[in-house]
Amino acid sequence: MTDFTQFPASFTWGVATSAFQIEGAWNVDGKGPSIWDTFTHTPGKIIDGTTGDVACDHYHRYPEDVAIMAGLGVDAYRFSMAWSRVQPQGKGAWNEAGWDFYDRLLKELESRHIDAHVTLFHWDLPQGLQDEGGWLNRDTAYHFATYAAEVARRFGNRVKTIATHNEPWCTANLGYGNAQFAPGVANLKQSVQVSHHLLLSHGLAMSAMREVGSTAQLGIVLNQWTADPATDSEADRAAAAFEYARSVEWFMDPIFKGHYPELALRVYGDNAPVVEDGDLAIIHQKIDFMGLNYYFRSFCSTETPPRQPECKLGKTDMGWEIYPDGLTELLLKLHAAYALPPIYITENGMANPDTIVDGEIADAARIDFVLRHLKALNDARLQGVNIQGYFLWSLLDNFEWNSGYAKRFGIVHVDYATQKRTLKHSAHWYRDYLIQQRPQKTANAA
Ligand code: IFM
């Protein structure tokens, strides 16, 4: 794939990570445990038996990691804050040592002229709140708003964007739907209720942060996909419609239209969430930007065993179909259905079975993956979708949740035994690609 797509000079180029996946230092300097500490410390939950205790040791090595980003010439870094690092119980006392870490990280980014894009919640709920019911307990949404306001008060003028949540679909469906993720519950009714509380917490946090006032753009990051029927059968088409309703519209409709999608409510029946008066008005408020994470499409088959997609471009190491056209389709579909704010592609990338040979990591498949998705998002941009930036997932190989360290998403290889970072070919390529995109800026950064 050799096409070169020229993006506007104002386009934001970044890399992304999240706290639990890279920070380590799980119990250092007053940090409280999160549900992912508990989950990973429970035998049998993580495929390779690993934990996030050390991860990439980014808590101690952040200057090196920021220097790597500066060398790549990125404009922006998207990362999440560990709530239990700054508020160990998720409510009550703040932990100043935890705030200091993020202050130091921001200073390092500022010194390198890299914009910070912060996510408040990337799945690592303080265990203290889980002990009181976690996201099933409506009070958690109010505690989240308190935490959000404090972040906005302390850092709101130093960061470019603040996203309330990363991929609430995952917390609801993998954390409470099929038990793959913390806290490890498999209960449809609870999962649907949790999704409502997550959305409520988003709305409450938006209001709380607005009251504080800051220069940061405020929004949310959602993982989304198109849902294609495997065949033209009525059953497959119905399955695809429900999949899109429960995954995409379930989060988009309340935020942009103030109601849950009819189809999903009908199918859920008694499992539909308890929604109190006024909740939807809280959720349905203006956001300044939307983050979209795209990895694959959903291919919906009702046959047994389910019919599989052709995978003309192959699959990633996660077994996910490589399907860049889905990104264009999704963006155009969202553009037609909602009054969208500016969009950032906040995550896109692939797991690849990378190995070091003679000191080199030749991950040509990842370069091809990213190029194809950049072309796909540009196709949507040229058709009118307001896309402001692209964040490659991920800067570093890191802890891939229930897959542990077995899956490598980084453009920078991490040797977990030594913590040595080695730029993969994709990192060198990304740096060169950014130079092509805006020669002036990168030349200045060098
Ligand atoms: O690693 C995750 C990230 O935490 C959330 N989005 C998907 C990535 C790849 O699975």
PDB file of N, CA, C and O and ligand atoms in Angstrom, residues 18 21 78 122-123 166-167 170 181 223 293 295 318 320 347 393 398-401 409, ligand 1:
ATOM      1  N   SER A  18      -2.925   3.798  27.953  1.00  0.00           N
ATOM      2  CA  SER A  18      -3.802   3.996  29.123  1.00  0.00           C
ATOM      3  C   SER A  18      -3.040   3.619  30.387  1.00  0.00           C
ATOM      4  O   SER A  18      -2.064   2.844  30.335  1.00  0.00           O
ATOM      5  N   GLN A  21      -2.433  -0.063  31.609  1.00  0.00           N
ATOM      6  CA  GLN A  21      -1.690  -0.871  30.658  1.00  0.00           C
ATOM      7  C   GLN A  21      -0.195  -0.566  30.647  1.00  0.00           C
ATOM      8  O   GLN A  21       0.588  -1.380  30.169  1.00  0.00           O
ATOM      9  N   ARG A  78      -2.237  10.869  23.977  1.00  0.00           N
ATOM     10  CA  ARG A  78      -3.478  10.539  24.683  1.00  0.00           C
ATOM     11  C   ARG A  78      -3.168   9.485  25.738  1.00  0.00           C
ATOM     12  O   ARG A  78      -2.625   8.418  25.416  1.00  0.00           O
ATOM     13  N   HIS A 122     -10.353   4.758  32.124  1.00  0.00           N
ATOM     14  CA  HIS A 122     -10.062   3.694  31.152  1.00  0.00           C
ATOM     15  C   HIS A 122     -10.116   2.371  31.931  1.00  0.00           C
ATOM     16  O   HIS A 122      -9.140   1.651  32.047  1.00  0.00           O
ATOM     17  N   TRP A 123     -11.273   2.144  32.586  1.00  0.00           N
ATOM     18  CA  TRP A 123     -11.672   0.844  33.140  1.00  0.00           C
ATOM     19  C   TRP A 123     -11.164   0.505  34.544  1.00  0.00           C
ATOM     20  O   TRP A 123     -11.612  -0.485  35.129  1.00  0.00           O
ATOM     21  N   ASN A 166     -13.308   6.036  28.377  1.00  0.00           N
ATOM     22  CA  ASN A 166     -12.839   5.288  27.229  1.00  0.00           C
ATOM     23  C   ASN A 166     -13.687   4.029  27.088  1.00  0.00           C
ATOM     24  O   ASN A 166     -13.743   3.209  28.004  1.00  0.00           O
ATOM     25  N   GLU A 167     -14.377   3.909  25.961  1.00  0.00           N
ATOM     26  CA  GLU A 167     -15.077   2.674  25.600  1.00  0.00           C
ATOM     27  C   GLU A 167     -15.958   2.130  26.719  1.00  0.00           C
ATOM     28  O   GLU A 167     -15.710   1.023  27.232  1.00  0.00           O
ATOM     29  N   CYS A 170     -17.074  -1.489  26.722  1.00  0.00           N
ATOM     30  CA  CYS A 170     -16.267  -2.601  27.245  1.00  0.00           C
ATOM     31  C   CYS A 170     -16.546  -2.836  28.730  1.00  0.00           C
ATOM     32  O   CYS A 170     -16.682  -3.989  29.167  1.00  0.00           O
ATOM     33  N   PHE A 181     -13.539  -9.185  31.511  1.00  0.00           N
ATOM     34  CA  PHE A 181     -12.805  -8.065  32.092  1.00  0.00           C
ATOM     35  C   PHE A 181     -13.268  -7.854  33.532  1.00  0.00           C
ATOM     36  O   PHE A 181     -14.340  -8.314  33.941  1.00  0.00           O
ATOM     37  N   ASN A 223     -15.881   3.158  21.460  1.00  0.00           N
ATOM     38  CA  ASN A 223     -15.429   2.173  20.468  1.00  0.00           C
ATOM     39  C   ASN A 223     -16.643   1.770  19.643  1.00  0.00           C
ATOM     40  O   ASN A 223     -17.713   1.508  20.186  1.00  0.00           O
ATOM     41  N   ASN A 293     -12.798   5.043  18.576  1.00  0.00           N
ATOM     42  CA  ASN A 293     -11.796   3.970  18.494  1.00  0.00           C
ATOM     43  C   ASN A 293     -12.307   2.928  17.514  1.00  0.00           C
ATOM     44  O   ASN A 293     -13.408   2.399  17.677  1.00  0.00           O
ATOM     45  N   TYR A 295     -11.317  -0.631  15.327  1.00  0.00           N
ATOM     46  CA  TYR A 295     -10.409  -1.758  15.089  1.00  0.00           C
ATOM     47  C   TYR A 295     -10.922  -2.748  14.044  1.00  0.00           C
ATOM     48  O   TYR A 295     -10.157  -3.348  13.328  1.00  0.00           O
ATOM     49  N   MET A 318      -4.956 -10.516  17.230  1.00  0.00           N
ATOM     50  CA  MET A 318      -6.111 -10.697  18.120  1.00  0.00           C
ATOM     51  C   MET A 318      -7.160 -11.584  17.446  1.00  0.00           C
ATOM     52  O   MET A 318      -8.187 -11.899  18.051  1.00  0.00           O
ATOM     53  N   TRP A 320      -8.741 -10.386  14.849  1.00  0.00           N
ATOM     54  CA  TRP A 320      -9.714  -9.410  14.357  1.00  0.00           C
ATOM     55  C   TRP A 320      -9.527  -9.197  12.865  1.00  0.00           C
ATOM     56  O   TRP A 320      -8.389  -9.014  12.393  1.00  0.00           O
ATOM     57  N   GLU A 347      -8.158   5.885  18.825  1.00  0.00           N
ATOM     58  CA  GLU A 347      -7.404   4.623  18.824  1.00  0.00           C
ATOM     59  C   GLU A 347      -7.588   3.932  17.488  1.00  0.00           C
ATOM     60  O   GLU A 347      -8.709   3.843  16.973  1.00  0.00           O
ATOM     61  N   TRP A 393      -2.792   3.522  18.259  1.00  0.00           N
ATOM     62  CA  TRP A 393      -2.719   2.644  19.428  1.00  0.00           C
ATOM     63  C   TRP A 393      -1.767   1.511  19.084  1.00  0.00           C
ATOM     64  O   TRP A 393      -2.072   0.742  18.205  1.00  0.00           O
ATOM     65  N   ASN A 398       2.113  -3.225  25.565  1.00  0.00           N
ATOM     66  CA  ASN A 398       1.628  -3.030  26.937  1.00  0.00           C
ATOM     67  C   ASN A 398       0.720  -4.167  27.379  1.00  0.00           C
ATOM     68  O   ASN A 398       0.535  -5.144  26.651  1.00  0.00           O
ATOM     69  N   PHE A 399       0.149  -4.003  28.554  1.00  0.00           N
ATOM     70  CA  PHE A 399      -0.705  -5.045  29.151  1.00  0.00           C
ATOM     71  C   PHE A 399      -2.046  -5.054  28.431  1.00  0.00           C
ATOM     72  O   PHE A 399      -2.848  -4.120  28.596  1.00  0.00           O
ATOM     73  N   GLU A 400      -2.285  -6.078  27.644  1.00  0.00           N
ATOM     74  CA  GLU A 400      -3.508  -6.124  26.841  1.00  0.00           C
ATOM     75  C   GLU A 400      -4.611  -6.885  27.596  1.00  0.00           C
ATOM     76  O   GLU A 400      -5.063  -7.935  27.209  1.00  0.00           O
ATOM     77  N   TRP A 401      -4.969  -6.348  28.747  1.00  0.00           N
ATOM     78  CA  TRP A 401      -6.120  -6.813  29.522  1.00  0.00           C
ATOM     79  C   TRP A 401      -6.097  -8.330  29.729  1.00  0.00           C
ATOM     80  O   TRP A 401      -5.077  -8.854  30.138  1.00  0.00           O
ATOM     81  N   PHE A 409       0.717  -4.426  20.738  1.00  0.00           N
ATOM     82  CA  PHE A 409       0.085  -3.369  19.940  1.00  0.00           C
ATOM     83  C   PHE A 409       1.026  -2.188  19.694  1.00  0.00           C
ATOM     84  O   PHE A 409       0.666  -1.250  18.991  1.00  0.00           O
TER      85      PHE A 409
HETATM   86  O1  IFM B   1      -5.742  -2.120  24.472  1.00  0.00           O
HETATM   87  C1  IFM B   1      -7.052  -1.762  24.171  1.00  0.00           C
HETATM   88  C2  IFM B   1      -7.375  -0.413  24.788  1.00  0.00           C
HETATM   89  O2  IFM B   1      -7.205  -0.424  26.155  1.00  0.00           O
HETATM   90  C3  IFM B   1      -8.815  -0.049  24.495  1.00  0.00           C
HETATM   91  N1  IFM B   1      -9.120  -0.162  23.100  1.00  0.00           N
HETATM   92  C4  IFM B   1      -8.727  -1.367  22.423  1.00  0.00           C
HETATM   93  C5  IFM B   1      -7.269  -1.673  22.689  1.00  0.00           C
HETATM   94  C6  IFM B   1      -6.844  -2.955  21.959  1.00  0.00           C
HETATM   95  O3  IFM B   1      -7.598  -4.034  22.412  1.00  0.00           O
END
